[in-house]
Short mmCIF file of C-alpha atoms in Angstrom, two decimals:
data_model
loop_
_atom_site.label_atom_id
_atom_site.label_comp_id
_atom_site.label_asym_id
_atom_site.label_seq_id
_atom_site.Cartn_x
_atom_site.Cartn_y
_atom_site.Cartn_z
CA ALA B 1 -22.51 239.87 2.53
CA LYS B 2 -20.60 240.16 -0.87
CA PRO B 3 -19.34 237.77 -2.90
CA GLN B 4 -16.25 236.89 -3.45
CA ALA B 5 -14.63 236.14 -6.90
CA LYS B 6 -11.81 233.41 -7.15
CA GLN B 7 -9.72 232.52 -10.44
CA LYS B 8 -9.89 228.92 -11.03
CA GLY B 9 -8.16 227.96 -14.29
CA SER B 10 -10.46 229.58 -17.23
CA CYS B 11 -13.47 229.73 -14.76
CA ILE B 12 -14.50 232.63 -12.23
CA VAL B 13 -15.89 230.58 -9.19
CA MET B 14 -17.95 232.93 -7.03
CA LYS B 15 -17.39 232.33 -2.84
CA SER B 16 -20.22 234.12 -0.65
CA ASP B 17 -19.83 234.65 2.97
CA THR B 18 -23.89 234.95 3.01
CA LYS B 19 -24.71 233.06 6.27
CA ILE B 20 -28.00 230.89 6.26
CA PHE B 21 -28.13 229.83 9.81
CA THR B 22 -28.98 233.22 11.25
CA LYS B 23 -31.23 234.15 14.08
CA GLN B 24 -33.76 235.51 11.74
CA ASN B 25 -34.04 232.24 9.12
CA LEU B 26 -33.86 230.08 12.58
CA ARG B 27 -36.62 231.82 14.07
CA TRP B 28 -38.70 231.61 10.58
CA ALA B 29 -38.02 228.15 10.15
CA PHE B 30 -39.25 227.34 13.69
CA TRP B 31 -42.49 229.14 13.22
CA LEU B 32 -43.08 227.60 10.18
CA ASN B 33 -42.58 223.95 11.60
CA PHE B 34 -44.53 225.13 14.52
CA GLY B 35 -47.61 226.02 12.38
CA LEU B 36 -47.37 223.04 10.07
CA ALA B 37 -47.45 220.76 13.73
CA ILE B 38 -50.61 222.66 14.90
CA THR B 39 -52.25 221.98 11.40
CA ALA B 40 -51.09 218.13 11.91
CA ILE B 41 -52.61 218.10 14.97
CA GLY B 42 -56.05 219.56 13.83
CA ILE B 43 -56.05 216.61 10.96
CA HIS B 44 -54.80 213.61 13.06
CA PHE B 45 -56.76 214.09 15.97
CA PHE B 46 -59.92 215.66 14.82
CA LYS B 47 -60.50 215.52 11.02
CA THR B 48 -59.34 211.91 10.56
CA PRO B 49 -61.70 210.33 13.35
CA ASN B 50 -64.87 212.35 12.23
CA ASN B 51 -64.01 211.95 8.39
CA PHE B 52 -64.09 215.68 8.01
CA ALA B 53 -62.56 215.97 4.54
CA ILE B 54 -62.64 219.63 4.49
CA GLY B 55 -60.76 220.18 1.43
CA GLY B 56 -57.16 220.13 0.89
CA THR B 57 -54.95 217.42 0.45
CA SER B 58 -55.87 216.12 4.12
CA GLY B 59 -59.44 215.97 2.75
CA ILE B 60 -58.32 214.04 -0.29
CA SER B 61 -56.26 211.79 2.06
CA ILE B 62 -59.31 211.12 4.14
CA LEU B 63 -61.27 210.25 1.18
CA ILE B 64 -58.07 207.88 0.08
CA SER B 65 -57.69 206.12 3.43
CA SER B 66 -61.28 205.06 3.83
CA LEU B 67 -61.00 203.65 0.51
CA TRP B 68 -58.18 201.46 1.41
CA PRO B 69 -58.13 201.42 5.30
CA ARG B 70 -54.65 199.78 5.52
CA LEU B 71 -53.11 202.87 3.58
CA GLY B 72 -52.92 205.59 6.50
CA VAL B 73 -53.82 209.23 5.77
CA GLY B 74 -50.11 210.32 6.60
CA ALA B 75 -49.26 208.07 3.61
CA ALA B 76 -52.01 208.97 1.53
CA MET B 77 -50.75 212.80 1.85
CA PHE B 78 -47.29 211.55 1.39
CA ILE B 79 -48.52 210.09 -1.93
CA VAL B 80 -50.76 212.83 -2.96
CA ASN B 81 -48.42 215.84 -2.14
CA ALA B 82 -45.71 213.59 -4.42
CA VAL B 83 -48.22 213.76 -7.37
CA LEU B 84 -48.62 217.57 -6.83
CA VAL B 85 -45.39 218.29 -6.54
CA VAL B 86 -44.16 216.69 -9.93
CA LEU B 87 -47.52 218.16 -11.44
CA GLY B 88 -46.26 221.82 -10.26
CA VAL B 89 -42.40 221.22 -11.51
CA PHE B 90 -44.08 220.36 -14.78
CA CYS B 91 -46.31 223.19 -14.93
CA LEU B 92 -44.62 226.07 -13.14
CA ASP B 93 -41.51 226.95 -12.64
CA TRP B 94 -40.16 225.34 -9.86
CA ARG B 95 -38.25 227.81 -8.16
CA ALA B 96 -41.59 230.05 -7.55
CA MET B 97 -42.70 226.69 -5.38
CA GLY B 98 -40.05 227.31 -3.00
CA VAL B 99 -40.82 226.39 0.32
CA THR B 100 -44.18 224.86 -0.92
CA ILE B 101 -42.60 221.49 -1.70
CA TYR B 102 -40.98 221.63 2.00
CA SER B 103 -44.18 222.24 3.46
CA SER B 104 -45.98 219.34 1.57
CA PHE B 105 -43.76 217.15 2.62
CA ALA B 106 -43.02 218.02 6.26
CA LEU B 107 -46.88 218.35 7.16
CA SER B 108 -47.35 214.69 5.93
CA THR B 109 -44.35 213.70 8.01
CA PHE B 110 -46.04 215.34 10.97
CA VAL B 111 -49.20 213.51 10.48
CA THR B 112 -47.30 209.96 9.95
CA GLY B 113 -45.36 210.86 13.48
CA PHE B 114 -48.68 211.45 15.06
CA GLU B 115 -50.21 208.35 13.65
CA ALA B 116 -47.63 205.91 14.73
CA VAL B 117 -47.28 207.53 18.40
CA PHE B 118 -50.99 208.29 19.08
CA PRO B 119 -53.48 206.63 17.16
CA MET B 120 -56.80 207.40 17.06
CA GLY B 121 -59.35 204.84 16.61
CA ALA B 122 -62.12 206.72 17.27
CA PRO B 123 -62.97 210.65 17.85
CA PHE B 124 -62.24 212.21 21.37
CA THR B 125 -65.90 212.95 22.36
CA GLY B 126 -69.51 212.01 20.97
CA ASP B 127 -70.14 215.70 20.47
CA THR B 128 -69.45 215.90 16.40
CA LEU B 129 -70.01 219.63 16.38
CA LEU B 130 -67.47 220.31 19.13
CA GLU B 131 -65.03 218.18 17.08
CA LEU B 132 -65.79 220.16 13.96
CA LEU B 133 -64.72 223.44 15.76
CA PHE B 134 -61.21 221.65 16.54
CA ALA B 135 -60.85 220.19 13.00
CA VAL B 136 -61.14 223.85 11.52
CA MET B 137 -59.61 226.13 14.32
CA LEU B 138 -56.67 223.98 14.71
CA PRO B 139 -55.53 223.85 10.96
CA ALA B 140 -56.90 227.37 10.62
CA ALA B 141 -54.32 228.99 12.93
CA GLY B 142 -51.30 226.77 11.70
CA SER B 143 -52.31 227.80 8.22
CA ALA B 144 -52.29 231.68 9.31
CA ILE B 145 -48.97 231.20 10.99
CA VAL B 146 -47.38 229.91 7.68
CA PHE B 147 -49.24 232.53 5.46
CA ASN B 148 -48.41 235.18 7.96
CA LEU B 149 -44.48 233.66 7.31
CA GLY B 150 -44.91 234.34 3.20
CA ALA B 151 -44.97 230.68 2.92
CA SER B 152 -47.87 227.91 1.87
CA THR B 153 -48.99 224.67 3.73
CA GLY B 154 -48.71 223.08 0.01
CA GLY B 155 -50.99 220.48 -1.34
CA THR B 156 -53.63 222.05 -3.21
CA ASP B 157 -52.45 225.25 -3.35
CA ILE B 158 -50.09 223.87 -6.09
CA VAL B 159 -53.40 223.23 -7.94
CA ALA B 160 -54.49 226.57 -7.40
CA MET B 161 -51.56 227.95 -8.73
CA ILE B 162 -51.75 226.12 -11.89
CA LEU B 163 -55.29 226.29 -12.42
CA SER B 164 -54.51 230.36 -11.87
CA LYS B 165 -51.65 230.34 -14.43
CA HIS B 166 -53.42 228.29 -17.22
CA THR B 167 -57.11 229.70 -16.55
CA SER B 168 -58.91 232.59 -15.83
CA LEU B 169 -59.69 231.91 -12.34
CA GLU B 170 -57.66 233.48 -9.40
CA ILE B 171 -56.01 231.38 -7.04
CA GLY B 172 -59.01 232.11 -4.11
CA LYS B 173 -61.72 230.88 -6.27
CA ALA B 174 -59.66 228.07 -7.53
CA LEU B 175 -58.96 226.96 -4.22
CA LEU B 176 -62.46 227.43 -3.12
CA VAL B 177 -63.56 225.02 -6.34
CA SER B 178 -61.17 222.23 -5.46
CA ASP B 179 -62.30 222.39 -1.68
CA PHE B 180 -65.87 222.26 -2.62
CA LEU B 181 -65.42 219.34 -4.82
CA ILE B 182 -63.51 217.51 -1.87
CA THR B 183 -66.24 218.05 0.13
CA ALA B 184 -68.81 217.26 -2.31
CA SER B 185 -66.79 214.07 -2.45
CA ALA B 186 -66.79 213.27 1.65
CA GLY B 187 -70.68 213.46 1.02
CA VAL B 188 -71.15 210.91 -1.23
CA LEU B 189 -69.01 208.67 0.53
CA PHE B 190 -69.62 209.24 4.40
CA GLY B 191 -73.35 210.50 3.74
CA ILE B 192 -75.04 213.37 3.88
CA ARG B 193 -74.69 214.28 7.64
CA THR B 194 -70.72 214.15 7.30
CA GLY B 195 -71.15 215.94 4.11
CA LEU B 196 -72.94 218.62 5.71
CA TYR B 197 -70.63 219.02 8.10
CA CYS B 198 -67.83 219.17 6.08
CA ILE B 199 -69.72 222.07 4.13
CA LEU B 200 -70.04 224.02 7.33
CA GLY B 201 -66.26 223.35 8.36
CA LEU B 202 -65.63 224.86 4.75
CA LEU B 203 -67.32 227.71 5.53
CA LEU B 204 -66.01 228.39 8.78
CA LYS B 205 -62.60 227.87 7.59
CA ALA B 206 -62.58 230.56 5.01
CA PHE B 207 -63.48 232.95 7.40
CA LEU B 208 -60.98 231.99 10.25
CA VAL B 209 -57.81 231.69 8.36
CA ASP B 210 -58.19 235.73 7.49
CA GLY B 211 -58.86 236.53 11.09
CA VAL B 212 -56.31 234.66 12.78
CA ILE B 213 -53.73 236.51 10.50
CA GLU B 214 -55.37 240.08 11.03
CA SER B 215 -55.31 239.02 15.05
CA ILE B 216 -51.20 238.06 14.78
CA ASN B 217 -50.67 241.16 12.96
CA MET B 218 -52.99 243.38 14.84
CA ARG B 219 -51.32 246.84 15.72
CA LYS B 220 -52.76 250.21 17.02
CA VAL B 221 -52.12 253.40 14.56
CA VAL B 222 -51.89 256.34 17.26
CA THR B 223 -52.40 259.83 16.22
CA VAL B 224 -52.29 262.64 19.37
CA VAL B 225 -52.78 266.21 19.20
CA SER B 226 -51.27 267.50 22.05
CA ARG B 227 -50.17 270.89 23.84
CA HIS B 228 -47.09 268.67 25.20
CA PRO B 229 -46.06 267.36 22.33
CA ASP B 230 -42.35 266.81 23.51
CA GLU B 231 -43.54 264.99 26.84
CA VAL B 232 -45.73 262.95 24.40
CA LYS B 233 -42.75 262.29 22.07
CA ARG B 234 -40.48 261.36 25.02
CA PHE B 235 -42.80 258.80 26.61
CA ILE B 236 -43.11 257.03 23.45
CA VAL B 237 -39.21 257.12 22.55
CA GLU B 238 -38.06 256.37 26.37
CA VAL B 239 -40.67 254.33 27.63
CA LEU B 240 -42.61 252.43 25.12
CA HIS B 241 -39.17 252.11 22.97
CA ARG B 242 -41.04 253.10 19.62
CA SER B 243 -40.65 256.04 17.33
CA ALA B 244 -43.09 258.40 15.81
CA THR B 245 -43.65 260.84 12.89
CA MET B 246 -44.21 264.51 14.04
CA HIS B 247 -45.59 267.05 11.70
CA MET B 248 -47.49 270.72 11.75
CA GLY B 249 -51.16 270.56 11.74
CA GLU B 250 -53.87 273.83 11.61
CA GLY B 251 -56.90 273.28 13.21
CA ALA B 252 -59.60 273.74 11.25
CA TYR B 253 -62.03 275.76 13.62
CA SER B 254 -59.55 277.75 15.77
CA GLY B 255 -56.72 278.04 13.01
CA ARG B 256 -54.04 277.20 15.77
CA LYS B 257 -50.93 275.34 14.99
CA GLU B 258 -50.24 272.19 16.97
CA GLN B 259 -47.83 269.37 16.54
CA VAL B 260 -49.30 266.25 15.21
CA LEU B 261 -47.91 262.98 16.02
CA THR B 262 -48.54 259.58 14.69
CA THR B 263 -46.94 256.12 15.81
CA VAL B 264 -48.06 252.18 15.65
CA LEU B 265 -47.91 250.37 18.97
CA THR B 266 -49.38 247.48 20.10
CA ARG B 267 -52.70 247.02 22.34
CA ARG B 268 -50.51 247.03 25.84
CA GLN B 269 -48.48 250.19 24.59
CA ALA B 270 -51.40 252.24 23.31
CA VAL B 271 -53.56 251.73 26.36
CA ALA B 272 -50.38 252.80 28.38
CA LEU B 273 -50.00 255.99 26.00
CA ARG B 274 -53.52 257.12 26.53
CA ASN B 275 -53.16 256.69 30.31
CA HIS B 276 -50.14 258.58 30.16
CA MET B 277 -51.83 261.35 28.03
CA ARG B 278 -54.66 261.05 30.61
CA GLN B 279 -52.47 262.17 33.25
CA ILE B 280 -50.43 265.14 31.56
CA ASP B 281 -53.02 266.58 29.06
CA PRO B 282 -56.56 265.75 29.77
CA GLY B 283 -57.67 267.93 26.80
CA ALA B 284 -55.50 265.94 23.92
CA PHE B 285 -56.91 264.72 21.09
CA ILE B 286 -56.17 261.14 20.29
CA THR B 287 -57.16 258.75 17.31
CA ILE B 288 -56.67 254.82 17.68
CA VAL B 289 -57.07 252.79 14.65
CA ASN B 290 -56.75 248.91 13.95
CA SER B 291 -54.33 247.87 11.36
CA SER B 292 -52.99 244.44 10.44
CA GLU B 293 -50.73 245.62 8.00
CA ILE B 294 -47.60 247.73 9.21
CA VAL B 295 -44.77 247.13 7.12
CA GLY B 296 -41.53 248.88 7.98
CA LYS B 297 -38.42 248.64 10.50
CA GLY B 298 -39.78 247.20 13.74
CA PHE B 299 -42.31 245.24 12.37
CA ARG B 300 -43.17 243.02 8.91
CA ALA B 301 -40.26 243.35 6.28
CA LEU B 302 -41.16 244.04 2.62
#
């Protein structure tokens, strides 16, 4: 929407018709809060009862709440996040932090809510390894959803951004350094057994977040060389409701001119196209490649 100028005295006041509560924005907000809620479930039900201080503000808060038992993990997260946000405002451009500020306090709110409704006096099971897997997988899945939206869960991400800006450390390495220090503190406070579980959880988390993000965005890039290109195009457009790029190619051995179609499909659509090709052109040449970074109309926006 184009902003409209309105004369008022000696000033010009700009009015905008831009809609905030669009369907796309509401969907984005829903998935952001859904990811934060899943992260909070992992923190409250699995991390806290087992003292799994696996980095991040949740790890710092678990350490603080163990030193001051009357202070719950959710309340400790509020304090830690407030300090980090103030630090970020002074050391960074607050506009660059954007939704990180919201995510920091929203995550604390979710954890505090779970503490009030479902207090956990002890772990669910006596299987520490099983509890560790859920303590890592749930926050990893939640963080992956949030990261996939281009947002952040806040917390130590602010510390990483500050370190990245004022030192030569990259953000990934800065996060690793801060998380390792928190995990090492858990070993000192809760004993070597819990400390080793925390280190194992930290290693698992490093691989899981990237893996979940790739799974969420996984698509199949399909290239088809067929003697019936019009039939292939019709199936892709009319049946699969996708588009394709068509261009002329030449066989290196045969020298024959062929039309080549390239399209991006979901796993189910790729299987449907492959089965259709088996019926109409068993001699077609098809390559199917996995990709988790598809940018453009119908997929992820720039």
